mmCIF file of C-alpha atoms and ligand atoms in Angstrom:
data_model
loop_
_atom_site.group_PDB
_atom_site.id
_atom_site.type_symbol
_atom_site.label_atom_id
_atom_site.label_comp_id
_atom_site.label_asym_id
_atom_site.label_seq_id
_atom_site.Cartn_x
_atom_site.Cartn_y
_atom_site.Cartn_z
ATOM 1 C CA UNK C 676 118.813 105.028 114.974
ATOM 2 C CA UNK C 677 119.957 105.279 118.613
ATOM 3 C CA UNK C 678 119.230 102.506 121.138
ATOM 4 C CA UNK C 679 116.923 104.802 123.242
ATOM 5 C CA UNK C 680 114.736 105.745 120.248
ATOM 6 C CA UNK C 681 114.583 102.142 119.123
ATOM 7 C CA UNK C 682 113.357 101.107 122.643
ATOM 8 C CA UNK C 683 110.742 103.906 122.698
ATOM 9 C CA UNK C 684 109.331 102.976 119.245
ATOM 10 C CA UNK C 685 109.098 99.359 120.120
ATOM 11 C CA UNK C 686 107.471 100.151 123.493
ATOM 12 C CA UNK C 687 104.825 102.383 121.918
ATOM 13 C CA UNK C 688 103.848 99.792 119.305
ATOM 14 C CA UNK C 689 103.450 97.197 122.093
ATOM 15 C CA UNK C 690 101.487 99.573 124.176
ATOM 16 C CA UNK C 691 99.276 100.309 121.247
ATOM 17 C CA UNK C 692 98.657 96.544 120.791
ATOM 18 C CA UNK C 693 97.544 96.280 124.463
ATOM 19 C CA UNK C 694 95.227 99.297 124.215
ATOM 20 C CA UNK C 695 93.681 97.927 120.964
ATOM 21 C CA UNK C 696 93.210 94.447 122.501
ATOM 22 C CA UNK C 697 91.520 95.732 125.733
ATOM 23 C CA UNK C 698 89.284 98.383 124.141
ATOM 24 C CA UNK C 699 88.824 99.898 127.615
ATOM 25 C CA UNK C 700 90.936 101.603 130.308
ATOM 26 C CA UNK C 701 94.093 99.867 131.301
ATOM 27 C CA UNK C 702 96.270 101.019 134.209
ATOM 28 C CA UNK C 703 99.873 102.196 133.596
ATOM 29 C CA UNK C 704 100.914 99.708 136.200
ATOM 30 C CA UNK C 705 99.431 96.692 134.420
ATOM 31 C CA UNK C 706 100.889 97.721 131.010
ATOM 32 C CA UNK C 707 104.275 98.165 132.778
ATOM 33 C CA UNK C 708 103.799 94.711 134.367
ATOM 34 C CA UNK C 709 102.901 93.030 131.090
ATOM 35 C CA UNK C 710 105.783 94.619 129.165
ATOM 36 C CA UNK C 711 108.227 94.252 132.061
ATOM 37 C CA UNK C 712 109.075 97.936 131.954
ATOM 38 C CA UNK C 713 108.956 101.010 134.179
ATOM 39 C CA UNK C 714 105.924 103.305 134.494
ATOM 40 C CA UNK C 715 108.276 106.083 133.088
ATOM 41 C CA UNK C 716 108.836 104.049 129.866
ATOM 42 C CA UNK C 717 105.137 103.459 129.480
ATOM 43 C CA UNK C 718 104.463 107.195 129.892
ATOM 44 C CA UNK C 719 107.075 108.033 127.200
ATOM 45 C CA UNK C 720 105.399 105.344 125.001
ATOM 46 C CA UNK C 721 102.025 106.974 125.419
ATOM 47 C CA UNK C 722 103.353 110.373 124.418
ATOM 48 C CA UNK C 723 104.946 108.784 121.318
ATOM 49 C CA UNK C 724 101.588 107.246 120.304
ATOM 50 C CA UNK C 725 99.877 110.599 120.704
ATOM 51 C CA UNK C 726 102.505 112.165 118.426
ATOM 52 C CA UNK C 727 101.745 109.519 115.892
ATOM 53 C CA UNK C 728 98.013 110.540 115.743
ATOM 54 C CA UNK C 729 96.514 108.338 118.463
ATOM 55 C CA UNK C 730 93.988 109.987 120.789
ATOM 56 C CA UNK C 731 94.496 108.375 124.232
ATOM 57 C CA UNK C 732 92.297 109.144 127.178
ATOM 58 C CA UNK C 733 94.124 109.262 130.480
ATOM 59 C CA UNK C 734 92.063 109.103 133.658
ATOM 60 C CA UNK C 735 93.498 109.013 137.257
ATOM 61 C CA UNK C 736 93.071 105.652 138.822
ATOM 62 C CA UNK C 737 91.705 104.042 135.598
ATOM 63 C CA UNK C 738 94.682 104.412 133.345
ATOM 64 C CA UNK C 739 94.736 104.820 129.532
ATOM 65 C CA UNK C 740 92.195 104.032 126.857
ATOM 66 C CA UNK C 741 92.582 104.307 123.091
ATOM 67 C CA UNK C 742 89.889 106.690 121.831
ATOM 68 C CA UNK C 743 90.990 106.987 118.242
ATOM 69 C CA UNK C 744 93.704 106.982 115.692
ATOM 70 C CA UNK C 745 93.887 109.480 112.839
ATOM 71 C CA UNK C 746 96.828 108.975 110.564
ATOM 72 C CA UNK C 747 96.996 106.566 107.523
ATOM 73 C CA UNK C 748 99.410 103.625 107.790
ATOM 74 C CA UNK C 749 100.617 101.502 104.919
ATOM 75 C CA UNK C 750 99.945 98.250 106.895
ATOM 76 C CA UNK C 751 96.313 99.321 107.531
ATOM 77 C CA UNK C 752 95.833 99.965 103.820
ATOM 78 C CA UNK C 753 97.442 96.666 102.899
ATOM 79 C CA UNK C 754 95.004 94.793 105.260
ATOM 80 C CA UNK C 755 92.131 95.902 102.821
ATOM 81 C CA UNK C 756 93.958 96.063 99.490
ATOM 82 C CA UNK C 757 93.482 93.178 96.974
ATOM 83 C CA UNK C 758 95.628 94.328 94.063
ATOM 84 C CA UNK C 759 99.095 92.845 94.559
ATOM 85 C CA UNK C 760 100.763 95.398 92.230
ATOM 86 C CA UNK C 761 100.166 98.455 94.420
ATOM 87 C CA UNK C 762 103.006 99.794 96.612
ATOM 88 C CA UNK C 763 102.114 102.352 99.399
ATOM 89 C CA UNK C 764 103.885 105.298 100.784
ATOM 90 C CA UNK C 765 102.242 107.300 103.616
ATOM 91 C CA UNK C 766 103.175 110.846 104.503
ATOM 92 C CA UNK C 767 102.008 112.779 107.522
ATOM 93 C CA UNK C 768 102.100 116.089 105.573
ATOM 94 C CA UNK C 769 103.164 117.072 102.122
ATOM 95 C CA UNK C 770 102.844 120.050 99.801
ATOM 96 C CA UNK C 771 100.837 118.042 97.331
ATOM 97 C CA UNK C 772 100.754 114.259 96.838
ATOM 98 C CA UNK C 773 100.617 114.915 93.007
ATOM 99 C CA UNK C 774 103.634 117.199 93.093
ATOM 100 C CA UNK C 775 105.441 114.688 95.291
ATOM 101 C CA UNK C 776 104.675 111.733 93.009
ATOM 102 C CA UNK C 777 105.573 113.705 89.842
ATOM 103 C CA UNK C 778 108.909 114.464 91.364
ATOM 104 C CA UNK C 779 109.785 110.673 91.595
ATOM 105 C CA UNK C 780 107.608 109.344 88.756
ATOM 106 C CA UNK C 781 110.518 108.869 86.298
ATOM 107 C CA UNK C 782 112.174 106.334 88.643
ATOM 108 C CA UNK C 783 109.197 104.496 89.797
ATOM 109 C CA UNK C 784 106.966 101.776 88.264
ATOM 110 C CA UNK C 785 103.339 101.987 87.789
ATOM 111 C CA UNK C 786 101.288 101.363 90.926
ATOM 112 C CA UNK C 787 102.996 103.504 93.523
ATOM 113 C CA UNK C 788 100.261 104.953 95.827
ATOM 114 C CA UNK C 789 101.089 108.063 97.938
ATOM 115 C CA UNK C 790 98.793 108.918 100.729
ATOM 116 C CA UNK C 791 99.010 112.035 102.925
ATOM 117 C CA UNK C 792 97.102 113.062 106.021
ATOM 118 C CA UNK C 793 97.386 116.680 105.115
ATOM 119 C CA UNK C 794 98.525 118.825 102.232
ATOM 120 C CA UNK C 795 99.978 122.375 102.606
ATOM 121 C CA UNK C 796 99.440 123.195 98.872
ATOM 122 C CA UNK C 797 96.811 120.760 97.648
ATOM 123 C CA UNK C 798 96.240 121.372 93.897
ATOM 124 C CA UNK C 799 92.819 121.616 92.221
ATOM 125 C CA UNK C 800 91.823 122.008 88.621
ATOM 126 C CA UNK C 801 92.373 125.200 86.706
ATOM 127 C CA UNK C 802 95.133 126.323 89.111
ATOM 128 C CA UNK C 803 92.830 126.353 92.149
ATOM 129 C CA UNK C 804 93.852 125.092 95.543
ATOM 130 C CA UNK C 805 92.302 122.083 97.290
ATOM 131 C CA UNK C 806 91.781 122.503 100.932
ATOM 132 C CA UNK C 807 93.355 119.619 102.711
ATOM 133 C CA UNK C 808 93.028 119.819 106.468
ATOM 134 C CA UNK C 809 94.890 117.433 108.839
ATOM 135 C CA UNK C 810 93.481 114.087 109.576
ATOM 136 C CA UNK C 811 89.948 114.335 108.247
ATOM 137 C CA UNK C 812 90.486 113.868 104.562
ATOM 138 C CA UNK C 813 92.029 111.314 102.251
ATOM 139 C CA UNK C 814 94.601 112.835 99.907
ATOM 140 C CA UNK C 815 96.126 110.217 97.542
ATOM 141 C CA UNK C 816 97.961 110.017 94.231
ATOM 142 C CA UNK C 817 98.514 106.997 92.063
ATOM 143 C CA UNK C 818 101.341 106.591 89.502
ATOM 144 C CA UNK C 819 100.140 105.183 86.148
ATOM 145 C CA UNK C 820 102.170 104.308 83.123
ATOM 146 C CA UNK C 821 99.581 103.128 80.538
ATOM 147 C CA UNK C 822 100.193 102.845 76.815
ATOM 148 C CA UNK C 823 97.546 105.344 75.842
ATOM 149 C CA UNK C 824 97.163 108.329 73.488
ATOM 150 C CA UNK C 825 96.717 111.767 74.910
ATOM 151 C CA UNK C 826 93.024 111.584 74.059
ATOM 152 C CA UNK C 827 92.478 108.234 75.711
ATOM 153 C CA UNK C 828 94.374 109.427 78.832
ATOM 154 C CA UNK C 829 91.387 111.732 79.493
ATOM 155 C CA UNK C 830 89.428 108.726 80.377
ATOM 156 C CA UNK C 831 91.627 108.238 83.599
ATOM 157 C CA UNK C 832 89.868 110.953 85.377
ATOM 158 C CA UNK C 833 86.336 109.735 84.535
ATOM 159 C CA UNK C 834 87.352 106.101 85.378
ATOM 160 C CA UNK C 835 88.521 107.234 88.803
ATOM 161 C CA UNK C 836 85.249 109.252 89.297
ATOM 162 C CA UNK C 837 83.280 106.096 88.746
ATOM 163 C CA UNK C 838 85.463 104.192 91.177
ATOM 164 C CA UNK C 839 85.040 106.815 93.937
ATOM 165 C CA UNK C 840 81.175 106.883 93.412
ATOM 166 C CA UNK C 841 80.994 103.053 93.691
ATOM 167 C CA UNK C 842 83.017 103.064 96.903
ATOM 168 C CA UNK C 843 81.324 106.147 98.434
ATOM 169 C CA UNK C 844 77.905 104.620 97.807
ATOM 170 C CA UNK C 845 78.899 101.326 99.430
ATOM 171 C CA UNK C 846 80.457 103.034 102.451
ATOM 172 C CA UNK C 847 77.818 105.726 102.959
ATOM 173 C CA UNK C 848 74.622 104.154 101.561
ATOM 174 C CA UNK C 849 72.413 106.822 103.165
ATOM 175 C CA UNK C 850 73.980 109.565 100.990
ATOM 176 C CA UNK C 851 72.989 110.518 97.503
ATOM 177 C CA UNK C 852 76.190 110.319 95.545
ATOM 178 C CA UNK C 853 76.707 111.676 92.043
ATOM 179 C CA UNK C 854 79.256 113.255 89.613
ATOM 180 C CA UNK C 855 79.258 116.991 88.604
ATOM 181 C CA UNK C 856 80.905 117.002 85.245
ATOM 182 C CA UNK C 857 83.763 116.557 84.872
ATOM 183 C CA UNK C 858 85.462 115.226 88.075
ATOM 184 C CA UNK C 859 83.694 116.402 91.139
ATOM 185 C CA UNK C 860 81.940 113.976 93.328
ATOM 186 C CA UNK C 861 78.920 115.258 95.363
ATOM 187 C CA UNK C 862 77.073 113.725 98.341
ATOM 188 C CA UNK C 863 73.672 115.192 99.278
ATOM 189 C CA UNK C 864 74.321 118.298 97.135
ATOM 190 C CA UNK C 865 77.860 119.109 98.500
ATOM 191 C CA UNK C 866 81.209 118.468 96.999
ATOM 192 C CA UNK C 867 83.060 115.765 98.868
ATOM 193 C CA UNK C 868 85.784 114.837 96.277
ATOM 194 C CA UNK C 869 87.955 116.395 93.520
ATOM 195 C CA UNK C 870 90.135 114.575 91.078
ATOM 196 C CA UNK C 871 93.148 115.975 89.328
ATOM 197 C CA UNK C 872 95.045 113.863 86.735
ATOM 198 C CA UNK C 873 98.361 115.278 85.637
ATOM 199 C CA UNK C 874 100.199 113.724 82.766
ATOM 200 C CA UNK C 875 103.648 113.916 81.195
ATOM 201 C CA UNK C 876 103.890 113.298 77.457
ATOM 202 C CA UNK C 877 106.665 112.028 75.310
ATOM 203 C CA UNK C 878 107.544 114.886 72.828
ATOM 204 C CA UNK C 879 108.876 112.445 70.221
ATOM 205 C CA UNK C 880 106.037 109.923 69.893
ATOM 206 C CA UNK C 881 103.221 111.972 71.404
ATOM 207 C CA UNK C 882 102.459 109.026 73.874
ATOM 208 C CA UNK C 883 101.996 109.211 77.614
ATOM 209 C CA UNK C 884 105.165 108.916 79.788
ATOM 210 C CA UNK C 885 103.156 108.661 82.971
ATOM 211 C CA UNK C 886 100.004 110.020 84.592
ATOM 212 C CA UNK C 887 99.531 111.008 88.205
ATOM 213 C CA UNK C 888 95.976 110.369 89.370
ATOM 214 C CA UNK C 889 95.266 112.629 92.340
ATOM 215 C CA UNK C 890 92.129 112.045 94.428
ATOM 216 C CA UNK C 891 91.083 114.304 97.411
ATOM 217 C CA UNK C 892 88.037 113.230 99.521
ATOM 218 C CA UNK C 893 86.539 114.975 102.531
ATOM 219 C CA UNK C 894 85.817 111.826 104.616
ATOM 220 C CA UNK C 895 84.980 113.500 107.894
ATOM 221 C CA UNK C 896 83.918 117.040 108.598
ATOM 222 C CA UNK C 897 86.903 119.004 109.917
ATOM 223 C CA UNK C 898 86.579 119.634 113.664
ATOM 224 C CA UNK C 899 85.714 123.299 113.089
ATOM 225 C CA UNK C 900 83.682 122.737 109.874
ATOM 226 C CA UNK C 901 84.521 124.031 106.378
ATOM 227 C CA UNK C 902 84.394 127.704 107.275
ATOM 228 C CA UNK C 903 83.663 129.830 104.305
ATOM 229 C CA UNK C 904 83.392 126.809 102.022
ATOM 230 C CA UNK C 905 80.580 125.328 104.077
ATOM 231 C CA UNK C 906 77.943 126.171 101.513
ATOM 232 C CA UNK C 907 79.604 124.009 98.832
ATOM 233 C CA UNK C 908 81.891 121.557 100.658
ATOM 234 C CA UNK C 909 80.649 118.478 102.498
ATOM 235 C CA UNK C 910 82.006 115.231 103.978
ATOM 236 C CA UNK C 911 80.919 111.651 103.832
ATOM 237 C CA UNK C 912 80.866 111.456 107.713
ATOM 238 C CA UNK C 913 80.708 113.698 110.762
ATOM 239 C CA UNK C 914 83.815 114.806 112.669
ATOM 240 C CA UNK C 915 85.699 111.934 114.306
ATOM 241 C CA UNK C 916 89.204 111.714 115.909
ATOM 242 C CA UNK C 917 89.237 108.037 114.803
ATOM 243 C CA UNK C 918 89.722 108.281 111.108
ATOM 244 C CA UNK C 919 92.660 106.071 110.288
ATOM 245 C CA UNK C 920 90.938 102.822 109.683
ATOM 246 C CA UNK C 921 88.110 104.202 107.534
ATOM 247 C CA UNK C 922 90.712 106.242 105.556
ATOM 248 C CA UNK C 923 92.910 103.255 104.857
ATOM 249 C CA UNK C 924 89.920 101.055 103.885
ATOM 250 C CA UNK C 925 88.583 103.692 101.486
ATOM 251 C CA UNK C 926 92.010 104.268 99.974
ATOM 252 C CA UNK C 927 92.331 100.478 99.380
ATOM 253 C CA UNK C 928 88.835 100.120 98.003
ATOM 254 C CA UNK C 929 89.022 103.004 95.623
ATOM 255 C CA UNK C 930 92.419 101.865 94.353
ATOM 256 C CA UNK C 931 91.140 98.281 93.803
ATOM 257 C CA UNK C 932 88.001 99.495 92.017
ATOM 258 C CA UNK C 933 89.939 101.892 90.001
ATOM 259 C CA UNK C 934 92.538 99.351 89.000
ATOM 260 C CA UNK C 935 89.748 96.961 88.054
ATOM 261 C CA UNK C 936 88.207 99.505 85.654
ATOM 262 C CA UNK C 937 91.573 100.700 84.428
ATOM 263 C CA UNK C 938 92.826 97.310 83.437
ATOM 264 C CA UNK C 939 90.523 97.669 80.409
ATOM 265 C CA UNK C 940 90.565 101.397 80.159
ATOM 266 C CA UNK C 941 90.704 101.709 76.347
ATOM 267 C CA UNK C 942 87.363 99.907 76.065
ATOM 268 C CA UNK C 943 85.822 102.605 78.285
ATOM 269 C CA UNK C 944 83.554 99.952 79.828
ATOM 270 C CA UNK C 945 82.665 102.345 82.656
ATOM 271 C CA UNK C 946 81.162 104.988 80.254
ATOM 272 C CA UNK C 947 77.636 104.035 80.981
ATOM 273 C CA UNK C 948 78.181 104.066 84.724
ATOM 274 C CA UNK C 949 79.867 107.525 84.420
ATOM 275 C CA UNK C 950 76.829 108.868 82.462
ATOM 276 C CA UNK C 951 74.357 107.342 84.984
ATOM 277 C CA UNK C 952 76.252 109.080 87.820
ATOM 278 C CA UNK C 953 76.109 112.513 86.221
ATOM 279 C CA UNK C 954 73.436 114.464 87.945
ATOM 280 C CA UNK C 955 73.544 117.470 85.697
ATOM 281 C CA UNK C 956 72.123 116.012 82.459
ATOM 282 C CA UNK C 957 68.848 117.744 81.549
ATOM 283 C CA UNK C 958 69.474 120.600 84.072
ATOM 284 C CA UNK C 959 70.141 124.200 83.628
ATOM 285 C CA UNK C 960 73.869 125.066 84.368
ATOM 286 C CA UNK C 961 76.212 128.026 84.152
ATOM 287 C CA UNK C 962 79.168 127.567 81.871
ATOM 288 C CA UNK C 963 82.178 129.460 83.223
ATOM 289 C CA UNK C 964 84.976 130.518 80.886
ATOM 290 C CA UNK C 965 87.600 133.271 81.386
ATOM 291 C CA UNK C 966 85.410 134.952 84.097
ATOM 292 C CA UNK C 967 82.364 134.962 81.824
ATOM 293 C CA UNK C 968 79.313 132.888 82.597
ATOM 294 C CA UNK C 969 76.555 131.693 80.237
ATOM 295 C CA UNK C 970 73.421 129.841 81.067
ATOM 296 C CA UNK C 971 72.930 126.590 79.084
ATOM 297 C CA UNK C 972 71.228 123.151 79.438
ATOM 298 C CA UNK C 973 73.523 120.159 80.020
ATOM 299 C CA UNK C 974 72.283 117.810 77.203
ATOM 300 C CA UNK C 975 74.601 114.816 76.925
ATOM 301 C CA UNK C 976 78.270 113.575 76.975
ATOM 302 C CA UNK C 977 80.020 112.171 74.049
ATOM 303 C CA UNK C 978 82.328 109.219 73.768
ATOM 304 C CA UNK C 979 85.273 111.227 75.065
ATOM 305 C CA UNK C 980 83.400 112.366 78.112
ATOM 306 C CA UNK C 981 82.937 115.940 76.653
ATOM 307 C CA UNK C 982 79.846 117.734 77.642
ATOM 308 C CA UNK C 983 77.301 118.788 75.115
ATOM 309 C CA UNK C 984 75.447 122.005 76.161
ATOM 310 C CA UNK C 985 72.702 123.958 74.520
ATOM 311 C CA UNK C 986 72.662 127.772 75.178
ATOM 312 C CA UNK C 987 69.482 129.801 75.388
ATOM 313 C CA UNK C 988 69.802 130.990 71.818
ATOM 314 C CA UNK C 989 69.528 127.279 70.704
ATOM 315 C CA UNK C 990 73.279 127.026 69.806
ATOM 316 C CA UNK C 991 75.056 123.885 70.976
ATOM 317 C CA UNK C 992 78.660 123.346 71.985
ATOM 318 C CA UNK C 993 80.796 120.432 73.036
ATOM 319 C CA UNK C 994 82.854 121.375 76.035
ATOM 320 C CA UNK C 995 86.127 119.838 77.071
ATOM 321 C CA UNK C 996 87.252 119.973 80.633
ATOM 322 C CA UNK C 997 90.502 121.865 79.934
ATOM 323 C CA UNK C 998 89.559 125.504 80.641
ATOM 324 C CA UNK C 999 85.847 125.323 81.576
ATOM 325 C CA UNK C 1000 83.992 124.806 84.740
ATOM 326 C CA UNK C 1001 80.301 124.718 85.369
ATOM 327 C CA UNK C 1002 77.911 125.692 88.201
ATOM 328 C CA UNK C 1003 74.602 124.179 88.982
HETATM 329 C C1 LIG A 1150 89.540 119.715 92.084
HETATM 330 O O1 LIG A 1150 88.573 119.598 92.820
HETATM 331 O O2 LIG A 1150 89.620 120.698 91.275
HETATM 332 C C2 LIG A 1150 90.638 118.647 92.039
HETATM 333 C C3 LIG A 1150 91.213 118.428 93.399
HETATM 334 C C4 LIG A 1150 92.255 117.314 93.525
HETATM 335 C C5 LIG A 1150 92.826 117.145 94.801
HETATM 336 C C6 LIG A 1150 93.693 115.946 94.976
HETATM 337 S S1 LIG A 1150 94.223 115.717 96.648
HETATM 338 C C7 LIG A 1150 95.353 114.592 96.243
HETATM 339 C C8 LIG A 1150 96.049 115.062 94.926
HETATM 340 N N1 LIG A 1150 97.135 116.046 95.280
HETATM 341 C C9 LIG A 1150 96.874 117.374 94.892
HETATM 342 O O3 LIG A 1150 97.590 118.299 95.130
HETATM 343 N N2 LIG A 1150 95.598 117.370 94.334
HETATM 344 C C10 LIG A 1150 94.987 116.038 94.268
#
């Protein structure tokens, strides 16, 4: 790193500290005096902070004020995280946090958490894409290396869904939170979160090599809304340019809650909670398979989180999440 860049980085961090401390307008002159630097260096530092996702208001004769910060930072996540085994990597933008983590999974230990502020190719279930706009959502993937059979590995997604519900309910108590089988979290009738677990199996012993648990949450409404998805997609909070702290807190809390439940995953201790969170039981749903849709009633789930449905002709079927989706 060149000397000049080093100085700019350091300056911007120190300016950020002053702006956070003062919480109001601070003149360029007083920042320069406190840091013993020229006004030009302060101006460069401010530009650097803006590039790093800080919104800084600049008003003539008043100076600068920190109005918000939007990008996740590992040190902010660590401030809230309790589990000592988690390591964090933050990325401004990536194709997909799941794809990124899979590409390095072989050489990493369990507990690596990758958080991105936006994804250019966010992946959803059944080959769909997951809209991942810059700054307003939380896109994270956690590397797991449990000793589980392929069947028990299915519980990872349900375990994560319970963790997300617990945290969402705590942080947004005014919202009605629930799970739409199998892995979509809804708030006040709109989808706010999707979960995609991708696993690699060992061909020789049939066991799990690793699993990548991917969670995408719409924390804040995007600045210009969800566009054509606005009928189905929602967010926990209204638009804000100040998303970094909440994002990091939620990432830490979900990870901690998930790790708590996951430490005993084979007992499926969270089964009851998963079932209580499911808001489709007893309701009429549409079962979608290979472009065909059939009306059914969602009756129950079995021990493996499969959904029991009853069609209009009285026939019953146990659905696994692999190739089916449902509509309410
Ligand atoms: C779904 O709704 O079908 C699942 C969406 C899962 C999205 C998350 S965002 C973080 C991780 N990276 C991805 O590419 N997908 C998951």
